[in-house]
XYZ file of C-alpha atoms in Angstrom:
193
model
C 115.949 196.240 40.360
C 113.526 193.748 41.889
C 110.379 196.374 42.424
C 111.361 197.443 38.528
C 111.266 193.838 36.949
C 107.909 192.946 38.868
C 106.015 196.173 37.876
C 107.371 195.019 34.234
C 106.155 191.594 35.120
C 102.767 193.000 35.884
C 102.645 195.177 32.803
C 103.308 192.110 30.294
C 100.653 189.967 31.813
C 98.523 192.679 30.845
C 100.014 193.342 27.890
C 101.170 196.898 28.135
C 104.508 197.548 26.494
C 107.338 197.171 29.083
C 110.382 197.114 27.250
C 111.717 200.625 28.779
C 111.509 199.216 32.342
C 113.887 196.000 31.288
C 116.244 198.086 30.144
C 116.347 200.534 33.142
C 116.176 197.345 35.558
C 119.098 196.299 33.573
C 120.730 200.105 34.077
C 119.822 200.229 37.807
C 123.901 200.773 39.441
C 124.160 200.762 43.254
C 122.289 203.742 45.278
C 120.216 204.341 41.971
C 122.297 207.540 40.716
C 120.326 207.952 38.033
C 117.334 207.607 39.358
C 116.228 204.930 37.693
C 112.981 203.314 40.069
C 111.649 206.660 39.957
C 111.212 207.211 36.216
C 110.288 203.429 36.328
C 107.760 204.483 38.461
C 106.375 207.216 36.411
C 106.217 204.979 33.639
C 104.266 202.219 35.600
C 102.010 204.441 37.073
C 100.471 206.248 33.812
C 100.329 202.557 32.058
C 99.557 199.871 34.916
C 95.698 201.512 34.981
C 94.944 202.676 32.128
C 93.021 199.779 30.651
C 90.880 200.383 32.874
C 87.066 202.078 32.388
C 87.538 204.521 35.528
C 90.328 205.711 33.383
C 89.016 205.567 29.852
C 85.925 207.516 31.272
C 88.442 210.578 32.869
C 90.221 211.188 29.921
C 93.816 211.042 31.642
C 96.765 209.402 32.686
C 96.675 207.401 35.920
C 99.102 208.294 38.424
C 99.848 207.631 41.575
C 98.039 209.391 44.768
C 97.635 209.418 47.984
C 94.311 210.353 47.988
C 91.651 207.473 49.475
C 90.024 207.705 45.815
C 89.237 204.547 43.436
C 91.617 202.562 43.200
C 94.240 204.157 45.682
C 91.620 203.070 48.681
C 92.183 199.787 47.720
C 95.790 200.063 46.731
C 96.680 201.463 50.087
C 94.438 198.872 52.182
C 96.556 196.517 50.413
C 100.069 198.447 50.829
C 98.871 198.543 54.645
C 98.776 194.493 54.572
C 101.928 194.176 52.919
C 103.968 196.261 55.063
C 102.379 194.749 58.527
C 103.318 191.217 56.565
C 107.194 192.739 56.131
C 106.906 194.382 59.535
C 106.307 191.532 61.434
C 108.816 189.302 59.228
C 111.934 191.718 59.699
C 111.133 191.802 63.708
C 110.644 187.900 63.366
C 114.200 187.802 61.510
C 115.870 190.161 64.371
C 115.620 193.040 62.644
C 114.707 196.602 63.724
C 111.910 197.920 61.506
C 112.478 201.559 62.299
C 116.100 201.699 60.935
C 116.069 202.126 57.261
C 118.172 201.328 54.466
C 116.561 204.200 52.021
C 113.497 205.449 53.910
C 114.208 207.926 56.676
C 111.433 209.601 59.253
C 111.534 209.887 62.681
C 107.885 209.632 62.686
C 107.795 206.398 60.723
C 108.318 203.358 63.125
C 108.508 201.373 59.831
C 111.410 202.593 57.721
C 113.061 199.418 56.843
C 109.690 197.928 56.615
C 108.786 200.544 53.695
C 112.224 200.081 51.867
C 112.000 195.949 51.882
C 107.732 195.837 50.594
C 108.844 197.964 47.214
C 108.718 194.689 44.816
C 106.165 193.312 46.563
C 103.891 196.012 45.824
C 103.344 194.758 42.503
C 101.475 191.427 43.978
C 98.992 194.155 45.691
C 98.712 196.007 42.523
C 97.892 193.200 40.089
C 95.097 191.944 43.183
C 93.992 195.865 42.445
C 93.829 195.096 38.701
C 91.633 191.595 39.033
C 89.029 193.140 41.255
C 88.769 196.057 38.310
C 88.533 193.161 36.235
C 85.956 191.297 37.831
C 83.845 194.555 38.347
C 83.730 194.871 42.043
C 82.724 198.007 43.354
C 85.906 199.874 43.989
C 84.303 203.248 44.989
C 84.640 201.766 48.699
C 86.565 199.222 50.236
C 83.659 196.745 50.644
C 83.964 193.008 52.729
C 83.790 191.091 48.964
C 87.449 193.478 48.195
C 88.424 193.309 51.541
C 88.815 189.588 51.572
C 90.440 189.673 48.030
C 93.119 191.647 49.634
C 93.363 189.600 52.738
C 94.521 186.719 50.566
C 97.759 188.685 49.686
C 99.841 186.410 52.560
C 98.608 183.331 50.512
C 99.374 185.012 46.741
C 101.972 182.832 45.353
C 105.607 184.434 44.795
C 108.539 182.895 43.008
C 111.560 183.468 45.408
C 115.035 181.428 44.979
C 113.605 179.528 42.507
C 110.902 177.949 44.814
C 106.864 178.656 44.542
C 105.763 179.801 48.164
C 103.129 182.251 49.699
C 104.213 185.434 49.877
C 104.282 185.469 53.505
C 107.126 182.690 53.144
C 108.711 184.388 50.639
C 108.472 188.121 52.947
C 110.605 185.615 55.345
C 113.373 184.580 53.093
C 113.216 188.109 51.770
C 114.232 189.238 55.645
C 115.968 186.481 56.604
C 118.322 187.171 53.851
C 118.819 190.630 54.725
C 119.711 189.837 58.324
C 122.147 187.155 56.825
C 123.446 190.576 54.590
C 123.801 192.343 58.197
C 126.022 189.913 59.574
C 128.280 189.265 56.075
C 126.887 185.786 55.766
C 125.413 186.591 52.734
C 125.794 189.230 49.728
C 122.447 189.416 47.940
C 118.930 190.010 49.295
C 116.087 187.956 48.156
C 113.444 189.585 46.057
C 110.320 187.516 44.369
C 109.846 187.232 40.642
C 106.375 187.990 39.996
């Protein structure tokens, strides 16, 4: 529910029509039956870009790929950042990162880090978005975009009601989940972007 509302977030501050992912936020039931964040997804993916000239110029619908093309190099420097942020928060809370809630692999020493960054992906997307907008060079990840994304722990978050960076807020977002862990606490806190 959290990763759906901030992608919607995003899309209204750009003004892309985002009414379909309130209402499947607002469907979302426990364990996603339905499948909700995935056609969420979909939907994000072939709007949240396609303002953009790289787009206009190719004639088709952005989607997302994990090739190291404009913009995904810069998406997944960023997506890198964010989950060594969430990585080193859940170990910091006394959490294990390799045992996820969602995300499974015995190769991935970062499960539980992957399932807790989902609606924080959203701050790394709209950082994406302004360097478009500004007109850096995107073709390659140079030091100007690199130190745009390096800002990410400092990008401010809404979480609990409070303004913090996001690296405060990736803190109370694992610090609540260990509370959830040990029954202290029912609800995991998620940033409003």
């Amino acid at each position: 529910i959290a990763k759906i509302n901030n992608q919607s977030a995003l899309l209204q501050s750009i003004n892309i029509e985002h009414g379909n992912m309130i209402r499947w936020a607002n469907d979302v039931r426990s364990g996603d039956p339905d499948n909700l964040e995935a056609r969420a997804a979909v939907y994000y993916w072939k709007k949240v870009f396609s303002r953009c000239t790289f787009m206009m110029n190719k004639n088709e619908d952005f989607e997302r790929n994990p090739s190291c093309e404009a913009p995904y190099n810069l998406l997944n420097y960023g997506y890198a950042i964010l989950r060594a942020i969430v990585a080193r928060n859940l170990v910091g809370s006394g959490l294990f990162p390799i045992l996820g809630i969602f995300h499974s692999n015995q190769y991935n020493a970062y499960c539980l880090a992957d399932d807790i960054m989902e609606p924080y992906r959203p701050y790394v997307d709209r950082i994406v978005l302004n360097l478009i907008d500004a007109g850096y060079d995107i073709e390659e990840i140079g030091k100007a975009a690199k130190e745009k994304l390096l800002q990410l722990p400092t990008e401010d978050v809404i979480i609990d009601g409070r303004r913090s960076p996001l690296m405060i807020g990736v803190q109370k977002t694992t610090a609540s989940l260990a509370k959830c862990y040990i029954g202290e606490q029912r609800k995991i806190l998620y940033p409003q972007l």
